[in-house]
Amino acid sequence: MVIALAQLMVVLDATIVNIALPSAQRDLGMSDGNRQWVITAYTLAFGGLLLLGGRIADLVGRKRTFVIGLIGFAAASALGGAATTSGMLFGARALQGVFAAVLAPSALSLLTTTFTDPKERGKAFGIYGALAGSGSAIGFIVGGLLTEYLDWRWCLYVNVPIAVIAVFGALTLLHDRPGHTGARLDVPGVLLGCGGLVAIVYGFSEAEPRGWSDALVLGLLAAGAALLATFVWWQSRARTPLLPLHIVKDRNRAGCFLTMGLAVIGMFGLFLFMTYYLQVILDYSPVRTGLAFLPLTAAIIIGSTQISARLMHRVPPRLLMAPGMVLAASGMVILTQMTVSSDYATEILPALILMGLGMGLTFMPVFATATAGIAPQDSGVTSATVNTSQQVGGSIGTALLNTIATTSSTAYITAHATDGTARTLLAKQAVVHGYTVAIWCAAGIMLLAGLVAALMVTTRPPAQDAPAEGAMKESMA
């Protein structure tokens, strides 16, 4: 629970400020063009520096970096909550991302090295997967409550008490082997890998306001691809590589990384659309919007802890991951039927429940399978790679699907501008049409994630790889 609490805080902060953003914009006088940096500054630093954070955890020691990450994250959150200018808030959010990049790999690698028995590992990863998968939705709920009843600044201040609890829990309960202090950090790998990821994430974030054909966007994406290609070449030659290539050459592990990235592309796009749909189209308050996500959160927790965790040591991971993605895609297909006057209970709620169950079925075995069988000295960087696929997938999904939605809405207005529909109603219909087109794309991406899981993740259930004695004890139980 200590480890999962830290991970919840990191994932929650990617979305908790979304609902508070209009209030923060008014208070600090941000322009419409600059307000996106409240979100992007965090995801840029987080996604770009995760591999470095994972390797630091392996070199310095996971418990030590876990505690440092918690303290730094809390301090950055307090700084953001006290922000008096937009620049101060942007800087604090970037600093949160830096410490999150240290904290997240440490949390997952501590989980990996602490729980080795298949049955206990299933329970631990069930709790972790539930909070990691539902953290974004929980962020909307908490953000809505804090914004409406307190102040937007509490969306940042709330991290301080969570971090204090986690620090005391870590110092009391967590144990770890000492880090490999004799090893050297791969500085060229840091510059190439982190630079490439930052360029790509930045390029996708700029695609929304600038458009995909913009020279800066194309230049950033091309530069990012070139840097990552050079990074792969360097990793095959470096004495102490930042990302040992044997980690991503493993078929099952690569399948998990790709499944996670594709799944999160669809999930983050959905969160963005549903937030605006509920508040702008259906006129929900921030609190009501947050509560509308509650069934999704509950379904993720049930799918992760009550289904995946119980079946993980009995069935192959792909028999959880692939059906999970099909379930999530089915929920998205239901959402493509929404209109400007859809009923939440009959048209939105069933889709959210299906999607939550699907995500819960998928995320937990992805985390467990991707980190299984890794040498202790590589557990931090492996954990960082899982989180990197999650963050980069989220950045890509937000930019890609939002661009599709905006383009489709514009095309709809052009096609229907003279049909006699009232201007306000036409604008709402256009927005919803854009959302449904983008959600169709997200459903296709989730089906692709299910196909990747079915074809690439071929490992057996963990229980089959356990010692006979452990299997006998489990059978007797």
Short mmCIF file of C-alpha atoms in Angstrom, two decimals:
data_model
loop_
_atom_site.label_atom_id
_atom_site.label_comp_id
_atom_site.label_asym_id
_atom_site.label_seq_id
_atom_site.Cartn_x
_atom_site.Cartn_y
_atom_site.Cartn_z
CA MET A 1 0.00 0.00 0.00
CA VAL A 2 2.92 2.37 0.66
CA ILE A 3 4.30 1.73 -2.83
CA ALA A 4 0.87 1.94 -4.45
CA LEU A 5 0.12 5.19 -2.61
CA ALA A 6 3.20 6.80 -4.13
CA GLN A 7 2.26 5.56 -7.60
CA LEU A 8 -1.30 6.85 -7.15
CA MET A 9 0.06 10.30 -6.32
CA VAL A 10 2.20 10.33 -9.48
CA VAL A 11 -0.59 9.16 -11.83
CA LEU A 12 -3.24 11.27 -10.13
CA ASP A 13 -1.23 14.44 -10.75
CA ALA A 14 -1.44 13.96 -14.51
CA THR A 15 -5.19 14.71 -14.36
CA ILE A 16 -6.08 16.28 -10.99
CA VAL A 17 -5.39 19.80 -12.27
CA ASN A 18 -7.52 19.37 -15.43
CA ILE A 19 -10.80 20.33 -13.77
CA ALA A 20 -9.03 23.06 -11.77
CA LEU A 21 -7.38 24.56 -14.87
CA PRO A 22 -10.10 27.16 -15.67
CA SER A 23 -9.89 28.54 -12.10
CA ALA A 24 -6.08 28.61 -12.15
CA GLN A 25 -6.14 30.34 -15.53
CA ARG A 26 -8.39 33.12 -14.19
CA ASP A 27 -6.35 33.57 -11.00
CA LEU A 28 -2.94 33.73 -12.67
CA GLY A 29 -3.94 35.46 -15.91
CA MET A 30 -2.79 32.72 -18.29
CA SER A 31 -3.51 33.01 -21.98
CA ASP A 32 -5.42 30.29 -23.81
CA GLY A 33 -2.25 29.43 -25.71
CA ASN A 34 -0.14 28.99 -22.57
CA ARG A 35 -2.59 27.19 -20.27
CA GLN A 36 -1.71 23.78 -21.79
CA TRP A 37 1.73 24.03 -20.13
CA VAL A 38 0.16 23.29 -16.76
CA ILE A 39 -0.36 19.76 -18.11
CA THR A 40 2.46 19.54 -20.66
CA ALA A 41 5.26 20.74 -18.34
CA TYR A 42 4.51 17.77 -16.07
CA THR A 43 4.20 15.09 -18.77
CA LEU A 44 7.26 16.40 -20.65
CA ALA A 45 9.57 16.20 -17.65
CA PHE A 46 8.03 12.94 -16.45
CA GLY A 47 8.06 11.06 -19.75
CA GLY A 48 11.40 12.42 -20.89
CA LEU A 49 13.37 11.65 -17.71
CA LEU A 50 11.91 8.27 -16.70
CA LEU A 51 14.76 6.18 -18.12
CA LEU A 52 17.29 8.31 -16.26
CA GLY A 53 15.25 7.99 -13.07
CA GLY A 54 15.13 4.21 -13.45
CA ARG A 55 18.88 3.91 -13.86
CA ILE A 56 19.52 6.23 -10.89
CA ALA A 57 17.29 3.94 -8.79
CA ASP A 58 19.42 0.95 -9.79
CA LEU A 59 22.71 2.74 -9.07
CA VAL A 60 21.86 4.61 -5.85
CA GLY A 61 19.35 2.21 -4.32
CA ARG A 62 15.60 2.01 -4.81
CA LYS A 63 14.49 2.82 -1.26
CA ARG A 64 16.72 5.89 -1.12
CA THR A 65 15.49 7.26 -4.47
CA PHE A 66 11.91 6.41 -3.50
CA VAL A 67 12.14 8.60 -0.38
CA ILE A 68 14.00 11.38 -2.22
CA GLY A 69 11.37 11.32 -4.96
CA LEU A 70 8.53 11.57 -2.43
CA ILE A 71 10.09 14.51 -0.58
CA GLY A 72 10.94 16.35 -3.82
CA PHE A 73 7.48 15.75 -5.26
CA ALA A 74 5.83 17.12 -2.12
CA ALA A 75 8.05 20.21 -2.14
CA ALA A 76 7.33 20.89 -5.83
CA SER A 77 3.60 20.45 -5.16
CA ALA A 78 3.70 22.98 -2.31
CA LEU A 79 5.56 25.41 -4.57
CA GLY A 80 2.90 25.03 -7.28
CA GLY A 81 0.09 25.52 -4.80
CA ALA A 82 1.67 28.78 -3.66
CA ALA A 83 2.29 30.01 -7.22
CA THR A 84 1.70 33.73 -7.78
CA THR A 85 2.48 33.78 -11.52
CA SER A 86 1.84 31.40 -14.40
CA GLY A 87 5.60 30.91 -14.89
CA MET A 88 5.98 29.83 -11.26
CA LEU A 89 3.20 27.28 -11.70
CA PHE A 90 4.72 25.94 -14.95
CA GLY A 91 8.10 25.59 -13.26
CA ALA A 92 6.61 23.80 -10.25
CA ARG A 93 4.75 21.37 -12.53
CA ALA A 94 7.98 20.63 -14.42
CA LEU A 95 9.76 20.03 -11.11
CA GLN A 96 6.97 17.64 -10.10
CA GLY A 97 7.63 15.73 -13.33
CA VAL A 98 11.36 15.52 -12.57
CA PHE A 99 10.77 13.97 -9.13
CA ALA A 100 7.98 11.76 -10.48
CA ALA A 101 10.52 10.36 -12.97
CA VAL A 102 12.67 9.33 -9.99
CA LEU A 103 9.76 8.11 -7.86
CA ALA A 104 7.76 5.97 -10.31
CA PRO A 105 10.54 3.54 -11.37
CA SER A 106 11.65 3.18 -7.74
CA ALA A 107 8.09 2.27 -6.69
CA LEU A 108 7.57 -0.40 -9.35
CA SER A 109 11.05 -1.92 -8.95
CA LEU A 110 10.60 -2.10 -5.14
CA LEU A 111 7.36 -3.98 -5.77
CA THR A 112 9.14 -6.30 -8.19
CA THR A 113 12.00 -7.15 -5.83
CA THR A 114 9.84 -7.37 -2.67
CA PHE A 115 7.12 -9.77 -3.85
CA THR A 116 8.52 -12.90 -5.52
CA ASP A 117 5.98 -15.60 -4.53
CA PRO A 118 3.50 -15.93 -7.46
CA LYS A 119 0.36 -15.70 -5.32
CA GLU A 120 1.58 -12.79 -3.20
CA ARG A 121 2.94 -11.12 -6.33
CA GLY A 122 -0.52 -11.39 -7.88
CA LYS A 123 -2.13 -9.64 -4.90
CA ALA A 124 0.52 -6.92 -4.78
CA PHE A 125 0.36 -6.17 -8.50
CA GLY A 126 -3.45 -6.26 -8.32
CA ILE A 127 -3.46 -3.40 -5.82
CA TYR A 128 -0.74 -1.55 -7.71
CA GLY A 129 -2.42 -2.04 -11.08
CA ALA A 130 -5.77 -0.90 -9.71
CA LEU A 131 -4.37 2.37 -8.37
CA ALA A 132 -2.09 2.97 -11.37
CA GLY A 133 -4.97 2.31 -13.77
CA SER A 134 -7.62 4.26 -11.88
CA GLY A 135 -5.37 7.13 -10.72
CA SER A 136 -6.28 9.31 -13.67
CA ALA A 137 -10.01 8.90 -13.02
CA ILE A 138 -9.50 9.45 -9.27
CA GLY A 139 -7.72 12.69 -10.22
CA PHE A 140 -10.88 13.99 -11.87
CA ILE A 141 -13.00 13.16 -8.80
CA VAL A 142 -10.59 14.70 -6.26
CA GLY A 143 -9.90 17.66 -8.55
CA GLY A 144 -13.62 18.38 -8.86
CA LEU A 145 -14.23 18.20 -5.10
CA LEU A 146 -11.23 20.35 -4.18
CA THR A 147 -11.92 22.96 -6.87
CA GLU A 148 -15.60 23.37 -6.04
CA TYR A 149 -15.41 23.30 -2.23
CA LEU A 150 -11.92 24.62 -1.45
CA ASP A 151 -9.63 26.17 -4.07
CA TRP A 152 -7.72 25.01 -7.16
CA ARG A 153 -4.45 25.31 -5.19
CA TRP A 154 -5.49 22.34 -3.03
CA CYS A 155 -5.21 20.13 -6.13
CA LEU A 156 -1.45 20.57 -5.58
CA TYR A 157 -1.35 20.93 -1.79
CA VAL A 158 -3.11 17.56 -1.38
CA ASN A 159 0.11 15.79 -2.41
CA VAL A 160 1.93 16.98 0.72
CA PRO A 161 0.03 14.89 3.32
CA ILE A 162 0.01 11.88 0.96
CA ALA A 163 3.78 12.14 0.56
CA VAL A 164 4.34 12.51 4.32
CA ILE A 165 2.39 9.29 4.99
CA ALA A 166 4.27 7.47 2.23
CA VAL A 167 7.69 8.66 3.51
CA PHE A 168 7.02 7.40 7.05
CA GLY A 169 5.69 4.14 5.63
CA ALA A 170 8.75 3.74 3.41
CA LEU A 171 11.23 4.38 6.22
CA THR A 172 9.39 1.92 8.48
CA LEU A 173 8.35 -0.90 6.15
CA LEU A 174 10.43 -0.95 2.98
CA HIS A 175 13.69 -2.87 2.63
CA ASP A 176 16.10 -2.85 -0.27
CA ARG A 177 19.50 -4.04 -1.36
CA PRO A 178 22.18 -1.32 -1.58
CA GLY A 179 22.62 0.32 -4.96
CA HIS A 180 25.40 -0.48 -7.42
CA THR A 181 27.45 2.57 -6.55
CA GLY A 182 30.51 1.31 -8.43
CA ALA A 183 28.74 1.42 -11.78
CA ARG A 184 28.90 4.48 -14.00
CA LEU A 185 25.99 6.42 -15.47
CA ASP A 186 25.73 6.35 -19.27
CA VAL A 187 25.81 10.12 -19.89
CA PRO A 188 25.61 9.97 -23.74
CA GLY A 189 22.70 7.55 -23.37
CA VAL A 190 20.99 9.96 -20.96
CA LEU A 191 21.32 12.86 -23.41
CA LEU A 192 20.23 10.84 -26.47
CA GLY A 193 17.38 8.89 -24.85
CA CYS A 194 15.94 11.67 -22.72
CA GLY A 195 16.44 14.24 -25.48
CA GLY A 196 14.65 12.03 -28.02
CA LEU A 197 11.69 11.37 -25.72
CA VAL A 198 11.37 15.05 -24.75
CA ALA A 199 11.46 16.08 -28.42
CA ILE A 200 8.74 13.58 -29.37
CA VAL A 201 6.49 14.38 -26.40
CA TYR A 202 6.97 18.12 -27.02
CA GLY A 203 6.25 17.64 -30.72
CA PHE A 204 2.97 15.83 -30.03
CA SER A 205 1.95 18.41 -27.43
CA GLU A 206 2.54 21.23 -29.93
CA ALA A 207 0.57 19.39 -32.66
CA GLU A 208 -2.69 20.38 -30.97
CA PRO A 209 -2.33 24.19 -31.17
CA ARG A 210 -0.09 24.32 -34.27
CA GLY A 211 -1.33 21.47 -36.46
CA TRP A 212 0.46 18.38 -37.73
CA SER A 213 1.96 20.13 -40.79
CA ASP A 214 3.66 22.86 -38.76
CA ALA A 215 7.42 23.06 -39.33
CA LEU A 216 8.23 23.05 -35.61
CA VAL A 217 6.08 19.97 -34.98
CA LEU A 218 7.60 18.04 -37.90
CA GLY A 219 11.09 19.15 -36.92
CA LEU A 220 10.64 18.04 -33.31
CA LEU A 221 9.24 14.63 -34.30
CA ALA A 222 12.03 14.07 -36.83
CA ALA A 223 14.70 15.17 -34.35
CA GLY A 224 13.19 12.92 -31.68
CA ALA A 225 13.16 9.91 -34.01
CA ALA A 226 16.77 10.56 -35.04
CA LEU A 227 17.91 10.91 -31.43
CA LEU A 228 16.16 7.68 -30.41
CA ALA A 229 17.67 5.80 -33.40
CA THR A 230 21.11 7.03 -32.34
CA PHE A 231 20.27 6.08 -28.74
CA VAL A 232 19.54 2.46 -29.78
CA TRP A 233 22.82 2.33 -31.73
CA TRP A 234 24.75 3.69 -28.74
CA GLN A 235 23.13 1.28 -26.28
CA SER A 236 24.50 -1.67 -28.24
CA ARG A 237 28.03 -0.30 -27.75
CA ALA A 238 28.03 1.41 -24.34
CA ARG A 239 29.85 -0.34 -21.47
CA THR A 240 27.08 0.48 -18.96
CA PRO A 241 24.00 1.22 -21.12
CA LEU A 242 21.14 3.32 -19.81
CA LEU A 243 18.68 0.81 -21.29
CA PRO A 244 20.22 -2.66 -21.78
CA LEU A 245 18.77 -3.83 -25.11
CA HIS A 246 18.09 -7.35 -23.82
CA ILE A 247 15.22 -5.82 -21.83
CA VAL A 248 13.33 -4.70 -24.94
CA LYS A 249 14.48 -7.59 -27.13
CA ASP A 250 12.50 -10.03 -24.99
CA ARG A 251 9.28 -10.75 -26.91
CA ASN A 252 6.95 -10.80 -23.91
CA ARG A 253 8.39 -7.65 -22.40
CA ALA A 254 8.26 -5.76 -25.71
CA GLY A 255 4.66 -6.89 -26.14
CA CYS A 256 3.78 -5.51 -22.70
CA PHE A 257 5.46 -2.15 -23.43
CA LEU A 258 3.61 -1.83 -26.75
CA THR A 259 0.27 -2.95 -25.28
CA MET A 260 0.58 -0.38 -22.48
CA GLY A 261 1.46 2.45 -24.86
CA LEU A 262 -1.43 1.71 -27.22
CA ALA A 263 -3.95 1.22 -24.40
CA VAL A 264 -3.06 4.53 -22.77
CA ILE A 265 -3.36 6.39 -26.10
CA GLY A 266 -7.05 5.50 -26.10
CA MET A 267 -7.57 5.98 -22.36
CA PHE A 268 -6.10 9.50 -22.04
CA GLY A 269 -8.02 10.69 -25.09
CA LEU A 270 -11.23 9.41 -23.53
CA PHE A 271 -10.62 11.23 -20.23
CA LEU A 272 -10.10 14.49 -22.08
CA PHE A 273 -13.27 14.14 -24.19
CA MET A 274 -15.53 12.93 -21.40
CA THR A 275 -14.47 15.78 -19.08
CA TYR A 276 -15.41 18.40 -21.65
CA TYR A 277 -18.51 16.49 -22.76
CA LEU A 278 -19.91 16.30 -19.23
CA GLN A 279 -19.07 19.90 -18.28
CA VAL A 280 -19.61 21.75 -21.57
CA ILE A 281 -22.31 19.71 -23.33
CA LEU A 282 -24.29 18.30 -20.39
CA ASP A 283 -23.53 21.28 -18.04
CA TYR A 284 -22.23 19.17 -15.12
CA SER A 285 -20.48 20.91 -12.21
CA PRO A 286 -16.84 20.01 -11.43
CA VAL A 287 -17.92 17.73 -8.56
CA ARG A 288 -20.63 16.02 -10.60
CA THR A 289 -18.14 15.53 -13.43
CA GLY A 290 -15.66 13.94 -11.06
CA LEU A 291 -18.30 11.66 -9.55
CA ALA A 292 -19.40 10.61 -13.03
CA PHE A 293 -16.00 8.92 -13.39
CA LEU A 294 -16.45 6.98 -10.13
CA PRO A 295 -17.99 3.85 -11.78
CA LEU A 296 -15.01 3.73 -14.15
CA THR A 297 -12.62 3.84 -11.19
CA ALA A 298 -14.56 1.14 -9.31
CA ALA A 299 -14.60 -1.10 -12.39
CA ILE A 300 -10.83 -0.74 -12.84
CA ILE A 301 -10.27 -1.73 -9.20
CA ILE A 302 -12.61 -4.75 -9.51
CA GLY A 303 -11.04 -5.86 -12.78
CA SER A 304 -7.55 -5.54 -11.36
CA THR A 305 -7.87 -6.89 -7.80
CA GLN A 306 -10.82 -9.31 -8.05
CA ILE A 307 -10.33 -10.74 -11.55
CA SER A 308 -6.75 -10.27 -12.79
CA ALA A 309 -5.06 -10.78 -9.42
CA ARG A 310 -7.00 -14.03 -8.83
CA LEU A 311 -6.39 -15.43 -12.31
CA MET A 312 -2.86 -14.23 -13.02
CA HIS A 313 -1.12 -17.29 -11.55
CA ARG A 314 -3.56 -19.67 -13.30
CA VAL A 315 -3.91 -18.42 -16.87
CA PRO A 316 -1.44 -16.93 -19.39
CA PRO A 317 -1.27 -13.11 -19.19
CA ARG A 318 -2.50 -12.67 -22.76
CA LEU A 319 -5.80 -14.37 -21.83
CA LEU A 320 -6.38 -11.42 -19.50
CA MET A 321 -4.83 -8.62 -21.58
CA ALA A 322 -6.41 -9.34 -24.98
CA PRO A 323 -10.01 -9.79 -23.71
CA GLY A 324 -9.47 -6.74 -21.52
CA MET A 325 -8.69 -4.59 -24.53
CA VAL A 326 -11.70 -6.00 -26.41
CA LEU A 327 -13.93 -5.08 -23.43
CA ALA A 328 -12.49 -1.55 -23.28
CA ALA A 329 -12.92 -1.11 -27.04
CA SER A 330 -16.54 -2.30 -26.74
CA GLY A 331 -17.20 0.39 -24.14
CA MET A 332 -15.75 3.00 -26.48
CA VAL A 333 -17.95 1.81 -29.34
CA ILE A 334 -20.99 2.39 -27.10
CA LEU A 335 -19.77 5.96 -26.47
CA THR A 336 -19.66 6.67 -30.20
CA GLN A 337 -23.48 6.74 -30.08
CA MET A 338 -23.63 9.69 -27.65
CA THR A 339 -25.47 12.89 -28.62
CA VAL A 340 -25.89 16.39 -27.18
CA SER A 341 -28.66 15.05 -24.92
CA SER A 342 -27.48 11.54 -23.99
CA ASP A 343 -28.70 10.06 -20.72
CA TYR A 344 -25.84 9.25 -18.35
CA ALA A 345 -27.41 6.18 -16.70
CA THR A 346 -28.39 4.37 -19.89
CA GLU A 347 -25.85 5.56 -22.48
CA ILE A 348 -22.67 6.65 -20.66
CA LEU A 349 -22.53 4.49 -17.51
CA PRO A 350 -22.53 1.05 -19.24
CA ALA A 351 -19.65 2.17 -21.47
CA LEU A 352 -17.58 3.41 -18.51
CA ILE A 353 -18.08 0.13 -16.64
CA LEU A 354 -17.02 -1.97 -19.63
CA MET A 355 -13.96 0.19 -20.16
CA GLY A 356 -12.98 0.09 -16.50
CA LEU A 357 -13.20 -3.71 -16.35
CA GLY A 358 -11.15 -3.96 -19.54
CA MET A 359 -8.43 -1.65 -18.27
CA GLY A 360 -8.27 -3.47 -14.93
CA LEU A 361 -7.89 -6.81 -16.73
CA THR A 362 -5.06 -5.38 -18.84
CA PHE A 363 -2.93 -3.10 -16.68
CA MET A 364 -2.22 -5.48 -13.83
CA PRO A 365 -0.79 -8.35 -15.95
CA VAL A 366 1.14 -5.82 -18.05
CA PHE A 367 2.95 -4.47 -14.97
CA ALA A 368 3.57 -7.97 -13.58
CA THR A 369 4.71 -9.60 -16.83
CA ALA A 370 6.95 -6.73 -17.96
CA THR A 371 8.91 -6.81 -14.69
CA ALA A 372 9.01 -10.60 -14.18
CA GLY A 373 12.36 -12.39 -14.29
CA ILE A 374 14.44 -9.21 -14.38
CA ALA A 375 17.82 -9.13 -12.64
CA PRO A 376 17.77 -6.86 -9.56
CA GLN A 377 20.28 -4.45 -11.13
CA ASP A 378 17.92 -3.91 -14.09
CA SER A 379 14.60 -3.71 -12.25
CA GLY A 380 14.64 0.09 -12.01
CA VAL A 381 15.22 0.71 -15.71
CA THR A 382 12.64 -1.95 -16.66
CA SER A 383 10.07 -0.31 -14.42
CA ALA A 384 10.97 3.04 -15.97
CA THR A 385 10.39 1.64 -19.46
CA VAL A 386 6.85 0.51 -18.49
CA ASN A 387 6.11 3.97 -17.12
CA THR A 388 7.68 5.63 -20.16
CA SER A 389 5.36 3.73 -22.50
CA GLN A 390 2.46 4.90 -20.31
CA GLN A 391 3.45 8.59 -20.27
CA VAL A 392 4.48 8.81 -23.92
CA GLY A 393 1.30 6.96 -24.90
CA GLY A 394 -0.76 9.43 -22.90
CA SER A 395 0.92 12.45 -24.51
CA ILE A 396 0.49 11.00 -27.99
CA GLY A 397 -3.12 10.04 -27.33
CA THR A 398 -4.08 13.49 -26.04
CA ALA A 399 -2.51 15.29 -29.02
CA LEU A 400 -3.52 12.81 -31.73
CA LEU A 401 -7.15 12.27 -30.70
CA ASN A 402 -7.73 15.93 -29.83
CA THR A 403 -6.48 16.95 -33.27
CA ILE A 404 -8.81 14.39 -34.90
CA ALA A 405 -11.74 15.65 -32.82
CA THR A 406 -11.07 19.32 -33.63
CA THR A 407 -10.67 18.65 -37.36
CA SER A 408 -13.88 16.58 -37.48
CA SER A 409 -15.83 19.27 -35.61
CA THR A 410 -14.69 21.95 -38.06
CA ALA A 411 -15.65 19.76 -41.03
CA TYR A 412 -19.09 19.11 -39.48
CA ILE A 413 -19.80 22.84 -39.06
CA THR A 414 -18.74 23.50 -42.66
CA ALA A 415 -21.07 20.77 -43.93
CA HIS A 416 -24.10 21.77 -41.83
CA ALA A 417 -23.78 25.55 -41.55
CA THR A 418 -26.75 26.25 -43.84
CA ASP A 419 -29.24 23.59 -42.73
CA GLY A 420 -31.22 25.94 -40.47
CA THR A 421 -29.93 24.59 -37.15
CA ALA A 422 -29.49 27.15 -34.38
CA ARG A 423 -25.87 28.25 -34.07
CA THR A 424 -25.46 27.19 -30.41
CA LEU A 425 -26.97 23.76 -31.05
CA LEU A 426 -24.88 23.31 -34.19
CA ALA A 427 -21.71 24.11 -32.24
CA LYS A 428 -22.56 21.48 -29.61
CA GLN A 429 -23.46 18.91 -32.28
CA ALA A 430 -20.14 19.58 -34.02
CA VAL A 431 -18.18 19.11 -30.79
CA VAL A 432 -19.94 15.81 -30.03
CA HIS A 433 -19.43 14.64 -33.62
CA GLY A 434 -15.70 15.36 -33.26
CA TYR A 435 -15.58 13.37 -30.02
CA THR A 436 -17.33 10.35 -31.55
CA VAL A 437 -14.98 10.28 -34.56
CA ALA A 438 -11.97 10.41 -32.23
CA ILE A 439 -13.47 7.73 -29.96
CA TRP A 440 -13.89 5.43 -32.98
CA CYS A 441 -10.15 5.88 -33.59
CA ALA A 442 -9.41 5.20 -29.92
CA ALA A 443 -11.48 1.99 -30.06
CA GLY A 444 -9.45 0.84 -33.06
CA ILE A 445 -6.19 1.57 -31.23
CA MET A 446 -7.38 -0.47 -28.22
CA LEU A 447 -8.26 -3.40 -30.48
CA LEU A 448 -4.75 -3.14 -31.92
CA ALA A 449 -3.39 -3.27 -28.35
CA GLY A 450 -5.38 -6.48 -27.79
CA LEU A 451 -3.97 -7.99 -30.99
CA VAL A 452 -0.42 -7.11 -29.92
CA ALA A 453 -0.99 -8.74 -26.52
CA ALA A 454 -2.45 -11.90 -28.09
CA LEU A 455 0.39 -12.33 -30.60
CA MET A 456 3.45 -11.13 -28.66
CA VAL A 457 2.85 -12.01 -24.99
CA THR A 458 3.26 -15.80 -25.03
CA THR A 459 4.64 -16.40 -21.52
CA ARG A 460 3.07 -19.02 -19.25
CA PRO A 461 1.27 -18.28 -15.98
CA PRO A 462 3.77 -17.36 -13.22
CA ALA A 463 2.65 -20.34 -11.11
CA GLN A 464 3.92 -22.72 -13.79
CA ASP A 465 7.38 -21.28 -13.40
CA ALA A 466 7.35 -21.44 -9.61
CA PRO A 467 9.23 -24.12 -7.69
CA ALA A 468 7.36 -27.34 -7.04
CA GLU A 469 7.33 -26.70 -3.31
CA GLY A 470 5.55 -23.38 -3.81
CA ALA A 471 3.01 -25.01 -6.10
CA MET A 472 2.38 -27.76 -3.52
CA LYS A 473 1.77 -25.21 -0.76
CA GLU A 474 -0.63 -23.32 -3.01
CA SER A 475 -2.46 -26.57 -3.88
CA MET A 476 -2.82 -27.48 -0.19
CA ALA A 477 -4.14 -23.99 0.56
#
